Amino acid sequence: MLSTYTYPRYAYRRPAELDTPDTVTRHPVVVVGAGPVGLSAAIDLAQQGLPVVLLDDDDTVSVGSRGLCYAKRTLEVLDRLGCGQPVVDKGVTWNVGRTFHREAEVFSFNLLPEPDHRRPGMVNLQQYYLEEYLVHRAAELPNLDLRWKNKVAQVTPITQDSEGALIEVETADGTYRLRADWLVVADGARSPIRRQLGLDIEGKVFQDRFLIADVVMKADFPAERWFWFDPPFHPNQSVLLHREADNVWRIDFQLGWDADPEHEKKPEQVIPRIRAMLGPDRDFALEWVSVYTFQCRRMHRFRHGRILFVGDAAHQVSPFGARGANSGIQDADNLAWKLKLVLDGRAPESLMDSYSDERVEAAEENLLNSTRSTDFITPKSQVSRDFRNAVLTLAGEHAFARALVNSGRLSVPTHHRGSPLSTPDTDGDTFTGPMTPGAPMDDAPVTLTGAGAGVKDDWLLAHTGNAFVLLRFGHAEPSAFAALADDTVPVRTLDLPADGIAARRYDAQPGTAYLIRPDQVIAARWRAPTLEAVRAAVRRATGHACNA
């Protein structure tokens, strides 16, 4: 098969622990798994000043396109990690998706219907590129120790107590032990650590198979997501088409549960399917082929003592909706700042329970949407199939039916409206719009002024993240909240005018203020804040006073 990508090989280095076998080295954080989620978690923690050990049992990036679609919120997280721009520059930007029944378009959507956002609704990029960019960023951080070909042993059980976890690591030169105050597990859907600990993962495994083909070709199709139900080139099944970088196109063919995976991966089986879709005159070459089944499952809790599960190790969804890698990277975004505060002694250990609470809520939302999409795409009864086909038939002419078409509800961040870390609105403070406590921030263009810096046009999200920020609109007294900068949990102040796009998105009036968490989630908002109210909201957001 043709390859448009040269896979890097990262050097194994002999761990120093092998030279002191009688000594168990203690580390604040050990992360297991250097996929997109484990790398994101390790980079985030290291950027905040924590020493991090990241273990991976391989020495390269993932094979094939795999996780492909990175949503706007994930791109914003990657910006904060220092990798957003390379992903956007290399990837294929898109906002529009179209759904077809046979040959007729029956539904379309736009992920970014309003202008003035820095990042698009989606960027398509093969997962190996994302991992390469994250590895490069990790190498820039001196306090991040990335160890290739270091595998957590399965023979020796992982043990933990109230102060951390003990693991044994296998290398080509022997085994050694590490003590982690906190162990972050990002070792994938089959998670050997989760299995070793005997932790259940509950949900559904769907009885269907899909063929993925990464196809190299030059085509003038627009950069959009196209999904077909019952197309003439693949009758009674579904097909998904995405454009990737390097003139690679991702095509997913539904095969049915009875298909033989090994047989279907053979080029003599794959090429005729693609030829039927593209026509006899289109030149193309296969780059990567795989057959997959999928499941919608999650662990009951993502925190087990000093062990924290993230990404596919904690939850799995179908690929329809691009909710896997996006949700996993947002797990890391939620976890890192909380773990930093706990390790610094500025927040109680119970704050880590809120990681599980909030991300279990997100997983439930993703599982619900993923299951609904899968049930529509692969109906399991004749009644369900008749309903699906009736919806598709009616959707061409009736708006009510178009709303029922479900070829995958695309990934959006969860609004943690009921989070105990959020401060409810004060009586008398009325707001409109989606920027509620527990919601991820909306970006907006802003014009900033500062002493000696002149006037600068920028984006709002570029000035938040990694710390608590008090976002104030139309405030005339800059010193009123200056004392917050010297608190145990410091709060930075960012002043914006009470007019313009940002003010409209946040329903701001002169005097309005928002408290923003380090993960760019809204913790509280006021029409007329006081110093005491802001400090109480910070205590609540850091797990000190959830009843404040």
Coordinates of C-alpha atoms in Angstrom, one line a residue:
M1 CA 0.0 0.0 0.0
L2 CA 1.0 3.6 -0.6
S3 CA 2.1 5.6 2.4
T4 CA 2.0 9.4 2.6
Y5 CA 3.5 9.5 6.1
T6 CA 6.9 8.4 7.5
Y7 CA 6.4 7.0 11.0
P8 CA 9.0 8.3 13.4
R9 CA 10.9 6.0 15.8
Y10 CA 11.5 7.5 19.2
A11 CA 14.6 6.5 21.1
Y12 CA 14.4 4.2 24.2
R13 CA 16.6 5.5 27.0
R14 CA 17.6 3.3 29.9
P15 CA 15.8 4.5 33.0
A16 CA 17.9 5.6 35.9
E17 CA 15.9 3.5 38.3
L18 CA 17.4 0.3 36.9
D19 CA 20.7 1.4 38.4
T20 CA 19.2 1.6 41.9
P21 CA 16.9 -1.5 42.1
D22 CA 16.6 -1.3 45.9
T23 CA 15.2 2.2 45.8
V24 CA 11.7 3.1 44.7
T25 CA 11.6 6.5 43.1
R26 CA 8.6 8.6 44.0
H27 CA 7.0 11.0 41.5
P28 CA 4.0 13.4 41.9
V29 CA 2.3 12.1 38.7
V30 CA 2.9 9.1 36.4
V31 CA 0.8 9.0 33.2
V32 CA 0.4 5.7 31.4
G33 CA -0.2 5.8 27.6
A34 CA 1.2 8.3 25.1
G35 CA -1.7 8.6 22.8
P36 CA -3.5 12.0 22.3
V37 CA -5.1 11.9 25.7
G38 CA -2.1 10.8 27.8
L39 CA 0.1 13.2 26.0
S40 CA -2.4 16.0 26.5
A41 CA -2.7 15.3 30.2
A42 CA 1.1 15.1 30.7
I43 CA 1.7 18.3 28.8
D44 CA -1.0 20.2 30.7
L45 CA 0.4 19.0 34.0
A46 CA 4.0 19.8 33.0
Q47 CA 3.1 23.3 31.7
Q48 CA 1.7 24.0 35.2
G49 CA 5.1 23.2 36.7
L50 CA 4.6 19.6 37.9
P51 CA 7.2 16.9 37.2
V52 CA 5.6 14.2 35.1
V53 CA 6.7 10.8 34.0
L54 CA 4.9 9.5 30.9
L55 CA 5.2 5.8 30.0
D56 CA 4.4 4.1 26.7
D57 CA 5.0 0.6 25.6
D58 CA 5.6 1.6 21.9
D59 CA 8.2 3.8 20.2
T60 CA 6.1 5.5 17.5
V61 CA 2.7 7.2 16.9
S62 CA -0.5 5.4 16.0
V63 CA -1.0 3.7 12.7
G64 CA -3.7 4.9 10.4
S65 CA -6.0 7.9 10.5
R66 CA -8.0 6.6 13.6
G67 CA -9.2 9.6 15.5
L68 CA -9.7 12.1 12.7
C69 CA -12.1 14.9 13.5
Y70 CA -11.1 17.5 16.1
A71 CA -13.8 19.8 17.3
K72 CA -13.6 23.5 18.0
R73 CA -13.4 23.1 21.8
T74 CA -10.6 20.5 21.4
L75 CA -8.7 22.9 19.1
E76 CA -9.0 25.5 21.8
V77 CA -7.6 23.1 24.4
L78 CA -4.7 22.3 22.0
D79 CA -4.1 26.0 21.6
R80 CA -3.5 26.2 25.4
L81 CA -1.1 23.2 25.1
G82 CA 0.9 24.8 22.3
C83 CA -0.3 22.5 19.5
G84 CA -3.4 24.1 18.1
Q85 CA -1.9 26.0 15.3
P86 CA 0.1 23.1 13.7
V87 CA -3.1 21.0 13.7
V88 CA -5.1 23.7 12.0
D89 CA -2.3 24.5 9.5
K90 CA -1.9 20.8 8.5
G91 CA -5.5 19.7 8.8
V92 CA -8.6 20.2 6.7
T93 CA -11.0 22.7 8.1
W94 CA -14.7 22.1 7.7
N95 CA -18.0 23.3 9.1
V96 CA -20.7 21.8 6.8
G97 CA -22.0 18.2 6.8
R98 CA -24.5 16.7 4.3
T99 CA -26.6 13.6 4.6
F100 CA -27.9 11.8 1.6
H101 CA -30.6 9.1 1.2
R102 CA -29.7 7.1 -1.9
E103 CA -28.7 10.0 -4.2
A104 CA -30.8 12.9 -2.8
E105 CA -29.5 15.3 -0.1
V106 CA -32.0 15.2 2.8
F107 CA -30.2 17.1 5.6
S108 CA -27.3 19.5 6.2
F109 CA -25.8 21.3 9.1
N110 CA -23.2 24.0 9.9
L111 CA -21.1 23.6 13.0
L112 CA -20.2 27.3 13.1
P113 CA -23.2 29.3 12.0
E114 CA -21.9 32.6 13.4
P115 CA -18.7 34.4 12.5
D116 CA -16.0 35.8 14.8
H117 CA -14.5 32.6 16.3
R118 CA -10.8 31.9 16.1
R119 CA -11.2 28.2 15.5
P120 CA -13.5 26.4 13.0
G121 CA -16.2 23.8 13.9
M122 CA -13.9 20.9 12.9
V123 CA -10.5 20.1 11.6
N124 CA -9.8 16.7 10.0
L125 CA -6.3 15.4 10.6
Q126 CA -4.9 11.9 10.8
Q127 CA -4.2 11.0 14.5
Y128 CA -0.5 10.2 13.8
Y129 CA 0.1 13.9 13.0
L130 CA -1.6 15.1 16.2
E131 CA 0.5 12.7 18.2
E132 CA 3.6 13.8 16.5
Y133 CA 2.9 17.4 17.3
L134 CA 2.1 16.5 20.9
V135 CA 5.4 14.5 21.2
H136 CA 7.3 17.5 19.9
R137 CA 5.6 19.8 22.4
A138 CA 6.4 17.3 25.2
A139 CA 10.1 17.3 24.3
E140 CA 10.2 21.0 24.9
L141 CA 9.2 20.6 28.5
P142 CA 12.1 19.8 30.7
N143 CA 10.0 18.5 33.6
L144 CA 8.2 15.9 31.3
D145 CA 10.0 12.6 31.2
L146 CA 8.6 10.7 28.2
R147 CA 9.8 7.1 28.4
W148 CA 9.3 5.0 25.2
K149 CA 9.3 1.2 25.4
N150 CA 8.4 1.3 29.1
K151 CA 5.5 -1.0 29.8
V152 CA 3.5 -1.3 33.0
A153 CA 3.9 -4.9 34.1
Q154 CA 0.8 -7.1 34.2
V155 CA 2.4 -9.9 36.3
T156 CA 3.0 -7.8 39.3
P157 CA -0.2 -6.3 40.6
I158 CA -0.6 -2.5 41.0
T159 CA -1.0 -1.6 44.6
Q160 CA -2.1 1.7 46.2
D161 CA -2.8 3.3 49.5
S162 CA -4.0 6.7 50.7
E163 CA -0.7 8.3 49.5
G164 CA -0.2 6.9 46.1
A165 CA 0.2 3.9 43.8
L166 CA 3.1 1.5 43.2
I167 CA 3.7 0.1 39.7
E168 CA 6.3 -2.2 38.2
V169 CA 7.7 -1.2 34.7
E170 CA 9.2 -3.6 32.2
T171 CA 12.0 -2.5 29.7
A172 CA 14.4 -4.3 27.5
D173 CA 17.0 -3.8 30.2
G174 CA 15.0 -5.1 33.1
T175 CA 12.2 -4.1 35.4
Y176 CA 11.9 -1.3 37.9
R177 CA 9.4 0.2 40.3
L178 CA 7.8 3.6 40.5
R179 CA 5.8 5.2 43.3
A180 CA 3.2 7.7 42.0
D181 CA 1.4 10.1 44.2
W182 CA -1.2 10.0 41.5
L183 CA -1.5 7.6 38.5
V184 CA -3.3 8.8 35.4
V185 CA -4.4 5.9 33.2
A186 CA -4.7 6.6 29.5
D187 CA -3.9 3.2 28.1
G188 CA -6.8 2.8 25.7
A189 CA -10.1 1.0 25.3
R190 CA -8.7 -2.4 26.3
S191 CA -6.9 -0.8 29.3
P192 CA -4.6 -3.4 30.8
I193 CA -4.5 -1.5 34.1
R194 CA -8.3 -1.3 34.3
R195 CA -8.5 -5.0 33.7
Q196 CA -5.8 -5.8 36.2
L197 CA -7.6 -3.9 38.9
G198 CA -10.8 -5.7 38.0
L199 CA -12.8 -2.5 37.4
D200 CA -16.0 -2.9 35.4
I201 CA -17.0 -1.0 32.3
E202 CA -20.7 -1.1 31.5
G203 CA -22.7 -0.5 28.3
K204 CA -23.4 -1.9 24.9
V205 CA -21.4 -3.6 22.2
F206 CA -23.1 -3.0 18.8
Q207 CA -23.3 -6.0 16.4
D208 CA -22.1 -4.4 13.2
R209 CA -18.9 -4.0 11.4
F210 CA -17.5 -1.1 9.4
L211 CA -14.6 -1.0 6.9
I212 CA -12.2 2.0 7.2
A213 CA -10.2 2.8 4.1
D214 CA -7.7 5.7 3.9
V215 CA -7.5 6.4 0.2
V216 CA -4.9 8.6 -1.6
M217 CA -6.4 10.5 -4.5
K218 CA -6.8 13.9 -6.0
A219 CA -10.5 14.9 -5.9
D220 CA -12.3 18.2 -6.1
F221 CA -15.0 17.3 -3.5
P222 CA -15.5 20.1 -1.0
A223 CA -14.1 19.9 2.5
E224 CA -17.4 18.7 4.0
R225 CA -18.6 15.6 5.8
W226 CA -20.8 13.5 3.5
F227 CA -22.9 10.6 4.8
W228 CA -25.1 8.3 2.7
F229 CA -27.9 6.0 3.7
D230 CA -28.6 3.2 1.1
P231 CA -26.5 4.7 -1.7
P232 CA -26.7 3.0 -5.1
F233 CA -23.0 2.1 -4.9
H234 CA -23.4 0.4 -1.5
P235 CA -27.1 -0.6 -1.3
N236 CA -28.9 -1.2 2.1
Q237 CA -25.8 0.0 4.0
S238 CA -24.3 3.4 4.9
V239 CA -21.1 5.2 3.8
L240 CA -19.2 8.1 5.3
L241 CA -16.6 10.3 3.4
H242 CA -14.1 12.7 5.0
R243 CA -11.2 14.6 3.5
E244 CA -7.9 14.4 5.4
A245 CA -4.4 16.0 4.9
D246 CA -2.0 15.0 2.1
N247 CA -4.8 14.2 -0.4
V248 CA -6.0 11.3 1.7
W249 CA -9.7 10.6 2.0
R250 CA -11.3 8.5 4.7
I251 CA -14.2 6.3 3.6
D252 CA -16.2 4.1 6.1
F253 CA -18.4 1.4 4.6
Q254 CA -21.0 -0.4 6.7
L255 CA -20.6 -4.1 6.3
G256 CA -23.0 -5.9 8.6
W257 CA -22.3 -8.2 11.5
D258 CA -21.8 -11.3 9.5
A259 CA -18.9 -9.9 7.5
D260 CA -15.5 -11.6 7.9
P261 CA -13.1 -8.9 9.0
E262 CA -9.9 -10.5 7.6
H263 CA -11.6 -11.2 4.3
E264 CA -13.0 -7.7 3.9
K265 CA -9.6 -6.1 4.5
K266 CA -8.1 -7.7 1.4
P267 CA -7.4 -5.2 -1.4
E268 CA -9.4 -7.3 -3.8
Q269 CA -12.4 -6.8 -1.6
V270 CA -11.8 -3.1 -0.8
I271 CA -10.9 -1.8 -4.2
P272 CA -14.2 -2.8 -6.0
R273 CA -16.2 -1.1 -3.2
I274 CA -14.3 2.2 -3.7
R275 CA -14.4 1.9 -7.5
A276 CA -18.2 1.5 -7.3
M277 CA -18.3 4.7 -5.3
L278 CA -15.9 6.9 -7.2
G279 CA -16.4 5.6 -10.7
P280 CA -14.1 3.7 -13.1
D281 CA -12.0 6.8 -14.1
R282 CA -10.8 7.9 -10.7
D283 CA -7.2 7.1 -9.8
F284 CA -6.6 6.2 -6.2
A285 CA -4.4 4.1 -4.0
L286 CA -5.0 2.4 -0.6
E287 CA -3.0 3.7 2.3
W288 CA -4.6 1.9 5.3
V289 CA -7.5 -0.5 5.8
S290 CA -9.1 -1.7 9.0
V291 CA -12.4 -3.3 10.1
Y292 CA -13.9 -2.3 13.4
T293 CA -16.8 -2.9 15.7
F294 CA -17.7 -0.3 18.3
Q295 CA -19.2 0.0 21.7
C296 CA -20.8 2.6 24.0
R297 CA -19.5 1.9 27.5
R298 CA -18.1 3.6 30.5
M299 CA -16.7 3.0 33.9
H300 CA -19.0 3.7 36.8
R301 CA -16.4 6.1 38.3
F302 CA -13.2 7.6 36.8
R303 CA -11.4 8.0 40.1
H304 CA -10.4 5.0 42.2
G305 CA -8.3 6.3 45.1
R306 CA -5.1 7.7 43.7
I307 CA -5.7 6.2 40.2
L308 CA -7.5 8.4 37.6
F309 CA -8.8 7.0 34.3
V310 CA -9.1 9.2 31.2
G311 CA -10.1 8.8 27.5
D312 CA -10.9 5.4 26.1
A313 CA -9.7 3.7 29.3
A314 CA -12.7 5.3 31.0
H315 CA -15.3 5.5 28.3
Q316 CA -15.9 4.4 24.7
V317 CA -18.3 5.6 22.1
S318 CA -19.1 4.8 18.5
P319 CA -17.1 6.8 15.9
F320 CA -20.2 8.6 14.6
G321 CA -20.1 12.1 16.1
A322 CA -16.3 12.3 16.7
R323 CA -16.8 12.1 20.4
G324 CA -13.9 9.7 21.3
A325 CA -10.6 11.7 21.1
N326 CA -12.4 15.0 21.6
S327 CA -14.0 13.8 24.9
G328 CA -10.7 12.3 26.0
I329 CA -8.7 15.5 25.5
Q330 CA -11.4 17.3 27.4
D331 CA -11.0 14.8 30.2
A332 CA -7.4 15.8 30.5
D333 CA -8.4 19.5 30.4
N334 CA -10.7 19.0 33.3
L335 CA -8.3 16.9 35.4
A336 CA -4.9 18.8 35.1
W337 CA -5.7 22.0 36.9
K338 CA -7.5 20.2 39.8
L339 CA -4.6 17.8 40.3
K340 CA -2.1 20.7 40.3
L341 CA -4.0 22.5 43.1
V342 CA -4.3 19.3 45.1
L343 CA -0.6 18.5 44.8
D344 CA 0.3 22.0 45.7
G345 CA -1.8 21.7 48.9
R346 CA -4.2 24.5 47.8
A347 CA -7.2 22.3 47.4
P348 CA -8.5 19.2 49.2
E349 CA -8.0 15.8 47.7
S350 CA -11.8 15.5 47.4
L351 CA -11.6 18.0 44.5
M352 CA -10.5 15.0 42.4
D353 CA -14.0 13.5 42.9
S354 CA -15.3 16.5 40.9
Y355 CA -13.2 15.3 38.0
S356 CA -15.0 12.0 38.0
D357 CA -18.4 13.7 38.6
E358 CA -18.1 16.2 35.7
R359 CA -16.5 13.8 33.2
V360 CA -18.9 11.0 34.0
E361 CA -21.7 13.5 33.2
A362 CA -19.9 14.3 29.9
A363 CA -19.5 10.6 29.1
E364 CA -23.2 10.0 29.8
E365 CA -24.1 12.8 27.4
N366 CA -21.7 11.3 24.7
L367 CA -23.0 7.8 25.2
L368 CA -26.6 9.0 24.9
N369 CA -25.9 10.8 21.6
S370 CA -23.6 8.1 20.3
T371 CA -26.2 5.3 21.0
R372 CA -29.0 7.3 19.4
S373 CA -26.9 7.8 16.3
T374 CA -25.9 4.2 16.1
D375 CA -29.4 3.0 16.5
F376 CA -30.5 5.2 13.6
I377 CA -27.6 4.2 11.4
T378 CA -27.8 0.5 12.2
P379 CA -31.4 -0.3 13.2
K380 CA -31.7 -3.7 14.9
S381 CA -35.4 -4.4 14.3
Q382 CA -37.7 -4.2 11.3
V383 CA -39.8 -1.6 13.1
S384 CA -36.7 0.6 13.7
R385 CA -35.6 0.2 10.1
D386 CA -39.1 1.1 8.8
F387 CA -39.1 4.2 11.0
R388 CA -35.6 5.2 9.8
N389 CA -36.5 4.7 6.2
A390 CA -39.7 6.7 6.6
V391 CA -37.8 9.6 8.2
L392 CA -35.3 9.6 5.3
T393 CA -38.0 9.5 2.7
L394 CA -39.9 12.4 4.3
A395 CA -36.8 14.5 5.1
G396 CA -36.4 15.6 1.5
E397 CA -39.5 17.7 1.7
H398 CA -40.5 18.1 5.4
A399 CA -38.5 20.1 8.0
F400 CA -39.9 18.0 10.9
A401 CA -38.4 14.9 9.4
R402 CA -35.0 16.5 8.7
A403 CA -34.7 17.2 12.4
L404 CA -34.9 13.4 13.0
V405 CA -32.2 12.4 10.6
N406 CA -29.2 11.2 12.7
S407 CA -26.0 10.3 10.9
G408 CA -24.0 11.3 14.0
R409 CA -24.5 14.3 16.3
L410 CA -21.1 16.0 16.3
S411 CA -19.0 16.5 19.4
V412 CA -19.8 19.5 21.5
P413 CA -18.5 20.3 25.0
T414 CA -20.6 19.4 28.0
H415 CA -22.2 22.2 30.0
H416 CA -21.8 21.2 33.7
R417 CA -24.8 23.1 34.8
G418 CA -25.3 21.1 38.0
S419 CA -21.6 21.0 39.1
P420 CA -21.0 21.5 42.8
L421 CA -18.0 23.7 41.8
S422 CA -20.3 26.3 40.2
T423 CA -21.8 29.2 42.1
P424 CA -25.5 29.7 41.3
D425 CA -26.6 33.1 40.1
T426 CA -27.4 35.5 42.8
D427 CA -31.1 36.4 43.3
G428 CA -31.8 39.4 41.2
D429 CA -29.0 38.7 38.7
T430 CA -30.7 37.8 35.4
F431 CA -28.8 36.7 32.3
T432 CA -29.7 35.5 28.9
G433 CA -27.7 33.2 26.6
P434 CA -25.6 30.0 27.0
M435 CA -22.8 31.4 29.1
T436 CA -24.1 29.9 32.4
P437 CA -22.0 28.7 35.3
G438 CA -20.6 25.3 34.3
A439 CA -20.5 26.2 30.6
P440 CA -17.2 26.3 28.5
M441 CA -16.4 29.8 27.4
D442 CA -17.2 31.1 24.0
D443 CA -14.4 32.8 22.2
A444 CA -14.6 36.3 20.7
P445 CA -12.4 38.9 19.2
V446 CA -11.2 41.5 21.7
T447 CA -9.2 44.7 21.8
L448 CA -7.0 44.9 24.8
T449 CA -5.1 47.9 26.2
G450 CA -2.4 47.9 28.7
A451 CA 0.3 50.2 30.2
G452 CA 3.1 50.5 27.7
A453 CA 1.5 47.8 25.4
G454 CA -0.7 50.1 23.4
V455 CA -3.8 48.5 21.7
K456 CA -3.8 44.9 20.7
D457 CA -6.4 42.9 18.7
D458 CA -6.6 39.3 19.9
W459 CA -8.9 36.5 20.9
L460 CA -10.6 36.2 24.4
L461 CA -9.6 32.6 25.0
A462 CA -5.9 33.4 24.5
H463 CA -6.0 35.4 27.7
T464 CA -7.7 32.8 29.9
G465 CA -6.8 29.3 30.9
N466 CA -4.2 27.8 33.3
A467 CA -5.3 30.1 36.2
F468 CA -8.5 31.6 37.6
V469 CA -9.5 34.8 35.8
L470 CA -12.0 37.4 36.7
L471 CA -13.4 38.7 33.4
R472 CA -14.9 42.2 34.0
F473 CA -16.9 44.3 31.6
G474 CA -16.9 48.1 31.7
H475 CA -15.2 48.4 35.1
A476 CA -13.7 51.8 35.8
E477 CA -11.8 50.9 39.0
P478 CA -9.0 48.5 38.2
S479 CA -7.7 48.3 41.7
A480 CA -10.9 47.0 43.3
F481 CA -10.0 43.3 42.9
A482 CA -6.2 43.6 42.9
A483 CA -6.0 41.8 46.2
L484 CA -7.2 38.6 44.5
A485 CA -3.8 38.2 42.8
D486 CA -2.1 37.6 46.2
D487 CA -4.6 35.0 47.4
T488 CA -3.7 31.3 48.1
V489 CA -5.4 30.5 44.8
P490 CA -4.6 33.7 42.7
V491 CA -7.1 35.3 40.4
R492 CA -6.0 37.3 37.5
T493 CA -8.2 40.2 36.3
L494 CA -9.1 40.8 32.6
D495 CA -11.0 44.0 31.8
L496 CA -13.1 44.3 28.6
P497 CA -15.5 47.0 27.4
A498 CA -19.2 46.5 28.0
D499 CA -19.9 46.6 24.2
G500 CA -18.7 44.6 21.2
I501 CA -18.9 41.0 20.3
A502 CA -17.6 39.6 23.6
A503 CA -20.0 41.7 25.6
R504 CA -22.9 40.5 23.5
R505 CA -21.9 36.8 23.8
Y506 CA -21.7 37.1 27.6
D507 CA -24.8 39.3 27.9
A508 CA -22.6 41.9 29.6
Q509 CA -23.6 45.2 31.1
P510 CA -21.3 47.8 32.7
G511 CA -20.2 46.1 35.9
T512 CA -20.8 42.5 34.8
A513 CA -18.1 40.0 35.8
Y514 CA -17.4 36.3 35.2
L515 CA -15.1 34.0 37.2
I516 CA -13.4 31.6 34.8
R517 CA -11.8 28.3 35.9
P518 CA -8.3 27.3 34.6
D519 CA -10.0 25.0 32.1
Q520 CA -12.0 28.0 30.7
V521 CA -15.2 26.9 32.2
I522 CA -17.4 29.5 33.9
A523 CA -17.5 29.2 37.7
A524 CA -19.7 32.1 38.6
R525 CA -21.1 35.4 37.2
W526 CA -22.5 38.6 38.7
R527 CA -24.0 41.9 37.7
A528 CA -22.2 43.7 40.5
P529 CA -19.6 41.4 42.2
T530 CA -17.9 42.0 45.5
L531 CA -14.5 40.9 46.6
E532 CA -16.1 38.6 49.2
A533 CA -18.4 37.0 46.6
V534 CA -15.5 36.3 44.2
R535 CA -13.4 34.7 46.9
A536 CA -16.4 32.5 48.0
A537 CA -16.8 31.4 44.4
V538 CA -13.1 30.5 44.2
R539 CA -13.4 28.5 47.4
R540 CA -16.3 26.7 45.9
A541 CA -14.6 26.1 42.6
T542 CA -11.6 24.5 44.4
G543 CA -13.7 22.2 46.5
H544 CA -13.3 24.1 49.8
A545 CA -16.9 25.3 50.2
C546 CA -19.4 23.7 47.9
N547 CA -22.2 25.1 50.1
A548 CA -20.9 28.7 50.0

